[in-house]
CSV table of C-alpha atoms in Angstrom, one decimal:
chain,number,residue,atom,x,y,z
A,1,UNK,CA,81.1,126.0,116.0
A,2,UNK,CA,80.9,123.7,112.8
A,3,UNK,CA,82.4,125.1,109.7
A,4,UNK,CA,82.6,124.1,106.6
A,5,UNK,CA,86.3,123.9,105.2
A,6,UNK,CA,87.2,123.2,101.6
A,7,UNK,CA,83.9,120.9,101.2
A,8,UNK,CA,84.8,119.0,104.6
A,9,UNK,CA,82.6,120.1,107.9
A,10,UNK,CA,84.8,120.9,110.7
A,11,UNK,CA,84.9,122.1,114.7
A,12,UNK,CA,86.3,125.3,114.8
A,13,UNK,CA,86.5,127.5,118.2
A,14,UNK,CA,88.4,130.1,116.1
A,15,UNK,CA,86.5,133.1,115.6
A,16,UNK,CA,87.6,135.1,112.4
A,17,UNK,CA,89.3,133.7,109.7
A,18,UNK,CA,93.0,134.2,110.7
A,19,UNK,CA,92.4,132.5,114.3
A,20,UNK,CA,91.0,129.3,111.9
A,21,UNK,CA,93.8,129.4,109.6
A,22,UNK,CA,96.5,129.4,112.5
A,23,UNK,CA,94.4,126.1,114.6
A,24,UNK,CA,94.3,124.2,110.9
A,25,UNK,CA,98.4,125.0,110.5
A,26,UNK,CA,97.7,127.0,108.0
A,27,UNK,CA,100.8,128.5,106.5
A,28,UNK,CA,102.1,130.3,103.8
A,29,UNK,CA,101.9,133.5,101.8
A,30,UNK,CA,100.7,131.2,98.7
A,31,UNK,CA,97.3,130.7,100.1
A,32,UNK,CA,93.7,132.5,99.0
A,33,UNK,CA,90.9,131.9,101.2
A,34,UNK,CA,87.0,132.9,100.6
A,35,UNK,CA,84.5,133.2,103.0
A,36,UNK,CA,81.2,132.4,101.4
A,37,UNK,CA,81.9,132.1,97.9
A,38,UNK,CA,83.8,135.9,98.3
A,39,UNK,CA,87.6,136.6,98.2
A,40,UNK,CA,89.4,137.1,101.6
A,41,UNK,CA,92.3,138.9,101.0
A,42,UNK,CA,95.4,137.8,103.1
A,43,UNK,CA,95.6,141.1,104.9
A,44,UNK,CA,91.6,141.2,105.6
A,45,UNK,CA,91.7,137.8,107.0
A,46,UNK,CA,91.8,138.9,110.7
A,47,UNK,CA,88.7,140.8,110.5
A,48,UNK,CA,86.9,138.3,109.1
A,49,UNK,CA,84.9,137.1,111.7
A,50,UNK,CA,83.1,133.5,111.3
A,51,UNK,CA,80.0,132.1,112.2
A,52,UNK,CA,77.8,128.6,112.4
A,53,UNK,CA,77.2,127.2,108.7
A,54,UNK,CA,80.0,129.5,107.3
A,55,UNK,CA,81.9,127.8,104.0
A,56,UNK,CA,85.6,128.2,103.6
A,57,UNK,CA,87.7,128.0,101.3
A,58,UNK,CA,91.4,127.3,101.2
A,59,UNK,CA,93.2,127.5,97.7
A,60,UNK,CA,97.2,126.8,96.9
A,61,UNK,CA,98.8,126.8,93.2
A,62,UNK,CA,98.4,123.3,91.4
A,63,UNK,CA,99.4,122.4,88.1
A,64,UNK,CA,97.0,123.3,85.1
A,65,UNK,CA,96.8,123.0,81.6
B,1,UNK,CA,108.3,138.6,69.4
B,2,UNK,CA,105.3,138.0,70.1
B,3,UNK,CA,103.1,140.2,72.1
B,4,UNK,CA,100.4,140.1,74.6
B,5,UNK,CA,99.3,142.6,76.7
B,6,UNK,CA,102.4,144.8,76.3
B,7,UNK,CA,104.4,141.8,77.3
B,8,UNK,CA,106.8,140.7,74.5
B,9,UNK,CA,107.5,137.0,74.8
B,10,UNK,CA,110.7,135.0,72.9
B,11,UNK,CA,108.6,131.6,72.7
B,12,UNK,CA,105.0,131.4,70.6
B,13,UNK,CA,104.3,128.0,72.7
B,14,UNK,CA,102.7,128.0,75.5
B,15,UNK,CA,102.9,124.9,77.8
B,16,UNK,CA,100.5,123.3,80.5
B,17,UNK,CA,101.7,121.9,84.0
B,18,UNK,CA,99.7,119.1,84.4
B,19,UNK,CA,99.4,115.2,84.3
B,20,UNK,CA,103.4,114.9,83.7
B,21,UNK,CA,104.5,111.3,85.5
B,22,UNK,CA,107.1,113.2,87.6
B,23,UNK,CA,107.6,116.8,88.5
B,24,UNK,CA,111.3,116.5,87.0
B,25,UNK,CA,110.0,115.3,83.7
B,26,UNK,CA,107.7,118.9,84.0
B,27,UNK,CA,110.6,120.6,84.3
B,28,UNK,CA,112.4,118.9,81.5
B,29,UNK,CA,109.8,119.4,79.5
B,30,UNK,CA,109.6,123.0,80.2
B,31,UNK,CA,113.5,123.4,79.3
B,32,UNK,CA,113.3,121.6,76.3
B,33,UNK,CA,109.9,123.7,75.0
B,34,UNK,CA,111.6,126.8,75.7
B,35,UNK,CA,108.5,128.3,76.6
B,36,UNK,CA,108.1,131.6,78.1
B,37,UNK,CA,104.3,131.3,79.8
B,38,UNK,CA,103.1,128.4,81.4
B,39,UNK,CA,100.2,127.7,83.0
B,40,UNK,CA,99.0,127.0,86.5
B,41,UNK,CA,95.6,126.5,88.4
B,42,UNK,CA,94.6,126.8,91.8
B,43,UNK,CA,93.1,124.2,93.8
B,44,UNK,CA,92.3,123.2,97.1
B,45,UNK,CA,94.9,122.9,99.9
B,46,UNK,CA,94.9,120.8,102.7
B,47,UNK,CA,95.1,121.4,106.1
B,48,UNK,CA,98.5,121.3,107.5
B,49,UNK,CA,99.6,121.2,104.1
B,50,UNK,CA,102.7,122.3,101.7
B,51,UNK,CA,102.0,120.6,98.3
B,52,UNK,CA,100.7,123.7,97.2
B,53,UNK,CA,103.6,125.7,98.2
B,54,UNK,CA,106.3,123.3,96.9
B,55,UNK,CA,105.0,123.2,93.5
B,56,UNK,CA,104.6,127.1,93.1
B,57,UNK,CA,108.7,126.8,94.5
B,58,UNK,CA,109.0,124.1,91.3
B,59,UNK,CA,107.2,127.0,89.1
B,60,UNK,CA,109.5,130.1,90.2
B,61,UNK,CA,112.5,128.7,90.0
B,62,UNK,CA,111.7,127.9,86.2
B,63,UNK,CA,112.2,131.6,85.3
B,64,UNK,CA,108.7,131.5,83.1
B,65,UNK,CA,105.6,133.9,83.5
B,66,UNK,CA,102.7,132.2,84.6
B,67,UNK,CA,99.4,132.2,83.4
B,68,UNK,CA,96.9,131.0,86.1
B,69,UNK,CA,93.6,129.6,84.9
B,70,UNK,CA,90.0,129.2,86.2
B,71,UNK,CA,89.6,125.2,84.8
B,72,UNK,CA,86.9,123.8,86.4
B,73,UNK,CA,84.6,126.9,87.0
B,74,UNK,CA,81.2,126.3,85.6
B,75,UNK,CA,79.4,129.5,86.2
B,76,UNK,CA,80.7,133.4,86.1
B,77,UNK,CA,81.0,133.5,90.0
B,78,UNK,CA,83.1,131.0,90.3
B,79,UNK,CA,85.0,132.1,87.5
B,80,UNK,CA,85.8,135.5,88.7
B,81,UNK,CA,86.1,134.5,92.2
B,82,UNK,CA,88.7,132.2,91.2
B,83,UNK,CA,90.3,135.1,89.4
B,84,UNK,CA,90.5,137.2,91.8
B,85,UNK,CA,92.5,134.4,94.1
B,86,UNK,CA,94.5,133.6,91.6
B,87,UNK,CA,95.9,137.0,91.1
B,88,UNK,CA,96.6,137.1,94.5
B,89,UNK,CA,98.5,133.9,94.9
B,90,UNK,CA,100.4,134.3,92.0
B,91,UNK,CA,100.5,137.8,91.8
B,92,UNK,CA,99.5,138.2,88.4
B,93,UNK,CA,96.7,139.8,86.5
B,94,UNK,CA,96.9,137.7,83.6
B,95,UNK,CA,93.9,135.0,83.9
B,96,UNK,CA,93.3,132.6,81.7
B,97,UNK,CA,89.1,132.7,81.5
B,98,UNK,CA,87.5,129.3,80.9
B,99,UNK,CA,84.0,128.8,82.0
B,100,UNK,CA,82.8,125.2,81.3
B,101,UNK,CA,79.4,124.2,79.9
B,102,UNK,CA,79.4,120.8,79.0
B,103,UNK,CA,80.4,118.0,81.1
B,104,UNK,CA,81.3,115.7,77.7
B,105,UNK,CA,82.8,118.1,75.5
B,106,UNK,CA,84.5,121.0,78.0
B,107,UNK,CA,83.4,123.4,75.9
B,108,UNK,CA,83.2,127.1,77.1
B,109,UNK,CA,79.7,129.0,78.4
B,110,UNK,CA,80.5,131.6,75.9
B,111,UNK,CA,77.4,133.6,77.5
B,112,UNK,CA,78.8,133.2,80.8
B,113,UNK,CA,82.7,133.6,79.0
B,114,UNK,CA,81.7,137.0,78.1
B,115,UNK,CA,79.9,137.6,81.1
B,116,UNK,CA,83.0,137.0,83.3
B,117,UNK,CA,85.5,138.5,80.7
B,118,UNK,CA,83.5,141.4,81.1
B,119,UNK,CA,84.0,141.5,84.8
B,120,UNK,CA,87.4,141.1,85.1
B,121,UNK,CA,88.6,143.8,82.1
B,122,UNK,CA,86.6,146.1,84.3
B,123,UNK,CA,88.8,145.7,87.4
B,124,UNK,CA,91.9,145.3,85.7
B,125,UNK,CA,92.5,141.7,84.8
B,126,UNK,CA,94.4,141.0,81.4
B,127,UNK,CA,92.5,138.3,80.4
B,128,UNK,CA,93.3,135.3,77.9
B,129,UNK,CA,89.5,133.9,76.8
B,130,UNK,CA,89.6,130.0,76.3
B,131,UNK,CA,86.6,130.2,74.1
B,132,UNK,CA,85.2,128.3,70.5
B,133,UNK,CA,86.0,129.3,67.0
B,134,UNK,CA,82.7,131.5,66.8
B,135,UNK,CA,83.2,134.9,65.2
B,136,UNK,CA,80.5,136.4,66.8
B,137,UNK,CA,81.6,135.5,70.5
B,138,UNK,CA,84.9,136.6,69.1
B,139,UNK,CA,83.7,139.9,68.9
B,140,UNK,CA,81.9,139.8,71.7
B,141,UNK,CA,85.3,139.1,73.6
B,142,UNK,CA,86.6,142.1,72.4
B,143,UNK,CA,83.8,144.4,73.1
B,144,UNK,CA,84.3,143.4,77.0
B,145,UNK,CA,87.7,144.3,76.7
B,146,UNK,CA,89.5,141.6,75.6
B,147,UNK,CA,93.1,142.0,73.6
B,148,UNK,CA,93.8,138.4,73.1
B,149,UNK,CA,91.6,135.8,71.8
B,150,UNK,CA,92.3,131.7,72.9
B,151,UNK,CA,89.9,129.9,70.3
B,152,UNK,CA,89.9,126.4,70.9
B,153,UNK,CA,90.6,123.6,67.6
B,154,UNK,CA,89.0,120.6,69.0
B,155,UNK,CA,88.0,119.5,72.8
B,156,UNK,CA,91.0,119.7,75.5
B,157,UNK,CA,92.5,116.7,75.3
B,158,UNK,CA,91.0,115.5,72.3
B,159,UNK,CA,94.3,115.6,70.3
B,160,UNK,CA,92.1,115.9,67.4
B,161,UNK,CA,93.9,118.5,65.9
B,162,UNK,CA,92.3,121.8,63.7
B,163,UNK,CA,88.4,120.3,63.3
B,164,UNK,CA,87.5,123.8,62.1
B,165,UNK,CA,89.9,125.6,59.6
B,166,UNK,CA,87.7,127.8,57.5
B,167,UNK,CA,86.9,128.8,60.6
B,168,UNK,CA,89.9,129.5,62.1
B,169,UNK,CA,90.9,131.1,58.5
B,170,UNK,CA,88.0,133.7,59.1
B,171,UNK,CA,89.3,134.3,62.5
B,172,UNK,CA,92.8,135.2,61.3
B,173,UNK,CA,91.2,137.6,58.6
B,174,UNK,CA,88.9,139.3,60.8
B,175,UNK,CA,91.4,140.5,63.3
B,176,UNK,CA,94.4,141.0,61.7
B,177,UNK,CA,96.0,142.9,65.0
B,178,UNK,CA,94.6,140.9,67.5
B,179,UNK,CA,96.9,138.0,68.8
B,180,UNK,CA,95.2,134.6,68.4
B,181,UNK,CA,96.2,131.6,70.7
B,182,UNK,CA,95.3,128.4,69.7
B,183,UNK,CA,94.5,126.8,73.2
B,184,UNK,CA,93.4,123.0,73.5
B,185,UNK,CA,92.4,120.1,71.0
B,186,UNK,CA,96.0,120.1,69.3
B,187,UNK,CA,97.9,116.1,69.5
B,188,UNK,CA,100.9,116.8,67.1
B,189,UNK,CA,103.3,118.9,66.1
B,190,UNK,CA,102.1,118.9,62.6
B,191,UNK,CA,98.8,120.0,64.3
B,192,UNK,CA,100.3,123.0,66.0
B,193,UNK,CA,102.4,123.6,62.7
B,194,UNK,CA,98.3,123.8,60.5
B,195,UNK,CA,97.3,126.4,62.9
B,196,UNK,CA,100.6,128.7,62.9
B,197,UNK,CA,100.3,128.6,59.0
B,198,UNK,CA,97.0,129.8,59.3
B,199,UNK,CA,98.9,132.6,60.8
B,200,UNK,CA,97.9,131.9,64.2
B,201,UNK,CA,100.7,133.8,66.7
B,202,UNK,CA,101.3,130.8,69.3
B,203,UNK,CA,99.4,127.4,70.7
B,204,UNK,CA,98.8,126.3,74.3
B,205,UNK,CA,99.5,122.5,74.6
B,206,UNK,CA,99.3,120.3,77.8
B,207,UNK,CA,98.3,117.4,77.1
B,208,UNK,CA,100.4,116.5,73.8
B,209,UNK,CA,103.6,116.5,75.7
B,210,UNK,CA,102.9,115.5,79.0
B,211,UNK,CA,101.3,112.9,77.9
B,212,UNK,CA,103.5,111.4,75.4
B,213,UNK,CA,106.2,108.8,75.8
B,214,UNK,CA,109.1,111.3,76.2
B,215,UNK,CA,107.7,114.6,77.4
B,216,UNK,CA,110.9,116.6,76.9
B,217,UNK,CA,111.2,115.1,73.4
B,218,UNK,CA,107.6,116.1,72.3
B,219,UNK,CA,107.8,119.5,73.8
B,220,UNK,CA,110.9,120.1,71.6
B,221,UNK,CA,109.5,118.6,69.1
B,222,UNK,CA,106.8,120.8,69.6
B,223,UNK,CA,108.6,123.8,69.7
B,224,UNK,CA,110.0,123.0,66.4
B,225,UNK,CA,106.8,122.7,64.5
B,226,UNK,CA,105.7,125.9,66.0
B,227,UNK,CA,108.8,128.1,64.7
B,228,UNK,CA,108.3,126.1,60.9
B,229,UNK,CA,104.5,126.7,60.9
B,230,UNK,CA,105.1,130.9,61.5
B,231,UNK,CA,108.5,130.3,59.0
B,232,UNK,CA,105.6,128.9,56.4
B,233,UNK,CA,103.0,131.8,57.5
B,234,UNK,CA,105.5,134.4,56.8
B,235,UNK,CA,107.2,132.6,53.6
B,236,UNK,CA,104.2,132.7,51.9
B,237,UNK,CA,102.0,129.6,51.2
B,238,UNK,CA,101.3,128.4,48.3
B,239,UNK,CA,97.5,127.9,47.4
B,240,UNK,CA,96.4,123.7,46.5
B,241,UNK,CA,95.6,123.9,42.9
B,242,UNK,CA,92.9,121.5,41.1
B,243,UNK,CA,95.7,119.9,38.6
B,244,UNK,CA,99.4,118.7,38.2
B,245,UNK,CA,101.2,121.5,37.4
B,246,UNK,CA,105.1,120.4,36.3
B,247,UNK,CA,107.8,121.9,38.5
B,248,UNK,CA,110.8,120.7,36.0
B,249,UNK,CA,110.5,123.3,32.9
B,250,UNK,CA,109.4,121.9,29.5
B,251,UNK,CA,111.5,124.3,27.2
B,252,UNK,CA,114.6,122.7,26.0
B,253,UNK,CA,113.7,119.1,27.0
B,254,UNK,CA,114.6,116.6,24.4
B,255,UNK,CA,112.8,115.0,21.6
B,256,UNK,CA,113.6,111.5,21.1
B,257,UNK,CA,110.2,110.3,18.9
């Protein structure tokens, strides 16, 4: 199915959000994900399941002022 | 010692991460500020990739609390949402609120500000308001829960130092117990030293340093004019006066005519 990953459209055959972040190497316990503009928390991320059209979001510390 | 949110921290400068030409000039930079906050954003990863995890290595092994932010964010969803990830990732509930309302000037939604400060007092956030000089959204700030205020003195990265004073004055005088950060607008160190003798209790600076020719030597530089301004605060200013008023005494000088 086609997802939408941090503002790039993408085929996905995962089917929650763990599964995606494990077939886009994914890794790290520094990462936030949302699913739909709404926080995924690390440990919720396997029950997140994902469908067509879904946006997702994958966030890692940056520098800021 | 300054204190926010129960946490009492040694340095009253608080220093950005970004748009430094190296990471090791960051780093430098940091060291020579002595800061004790610095502050970090989140943005997006990706796939396959580490850059976010080797800079939040770079951060941790400076030894500095961090105070994530939510730049960018142009409405309260966002905002929040962006919150709420950041405390996860850095695992922190200190947030630095900024919600955006002009493209040009970067000046805070302070409806939305409040909105979102609101929000995340409610579910636990500590949160540091980047907001304008305005008494009234001051208050406002604190009604939602606020316990530190981050005014700015002119538009990030302006460098146009305190545009505002008497406003900044009122500020001061209106909450005496509440600590005020000056966060954005400031170019120089004589800048940062105007606000402290306001008696503001610490600056945020990004810009100003990384920017310069030698980071390290402008965040020290920095840090200086930081510790002289509250020096000043404390001291005891003297007010201008309208005339000359002559600092050698007249009794017992000589008459020659």
């Amino acid at each position: 199915m086609k997802l939408t990953v941090n503002g790039e459209v993408r085929d996905i055959s995962a089917v929650t959000l763990a599964e995606l972040m494990s077939e886009l190497e994914y890794e790290g316990n520094w990462l936030a994900t949302a699913h739909n503009g709404v926080i995924v928390h690390r440990q919720q991320r396997s029950q997140c399941r994902l469908a067509e059209g879904d946006r997702i979001e994958v966030l890692a510390p940056m520098k800021g002022g | 010692m300054l204190t926010v949110y129960d946490t009492q921290l040694a340095s009253r400068l608080f220093l950005g991460t970004a748009q430094y030409p190296s990471p090791a000039a960051l780093v430098d930079a940091v060291r020579a500020s002595a800061t004790s906050v610095v502050t970090v954003s989140l943005r997006r990863e990706a796939a396959g990739g580490n850059a976010g995890g080797q800079f939040w290595s770079l951060i941790r092994s400076l030894g500095v609390s961090v105070l994530p932010n939510t730049a960018g964010c142009h409405s309260v969803k966002e905002a929040v949402t962006t919150a709420k990830m950041a405390r996860e990732v850095f695992g922190t509930g200190w947030i630095k609120l900024e919600v955006i309302g002009n493209h040009d000037t970067l000046q805070p939604d302070v409806f939305g500000l409040v909105e979102a400060a609101r929000i995340l007092c409610q579910e636990g956030f500590s949160v540091f308001p980047y907001t304008t000089e305005d008494l009234v959204v001051a208050e406002r700030l604190l009604d939602a829960g606020c316990r530190v205020l981050m005014p700015w003195c002119a538009p990030i990265g302006s460098a146009k130092g305190p545009r505002n004073r008497d406003a900044l004055r009122s500020l001061r005088g209106h909450f005496p117990e509440i600590p005020l950060i000056v966060d954005a607008g400031l170019g120089r160190p004589s800048h940062a030293a105007a606000v402290m003798e306001l008696g503001f209790d610490a600056v945020l600076l990004n810009t100003a340093v990384a920017k310069a020719g030698d980071p390290a030597a402008m965040a020290a530089a920095f840090a200086k004019a930081v510790e002289a301004g509250r020096q000043a605060f404390h001291a005891g200013l003297l007010e201008p006066r309208d005339m000359a008023v002559p600092s050698t005494p007249l009794i017992g000088k000589a008459v020659f005519a």
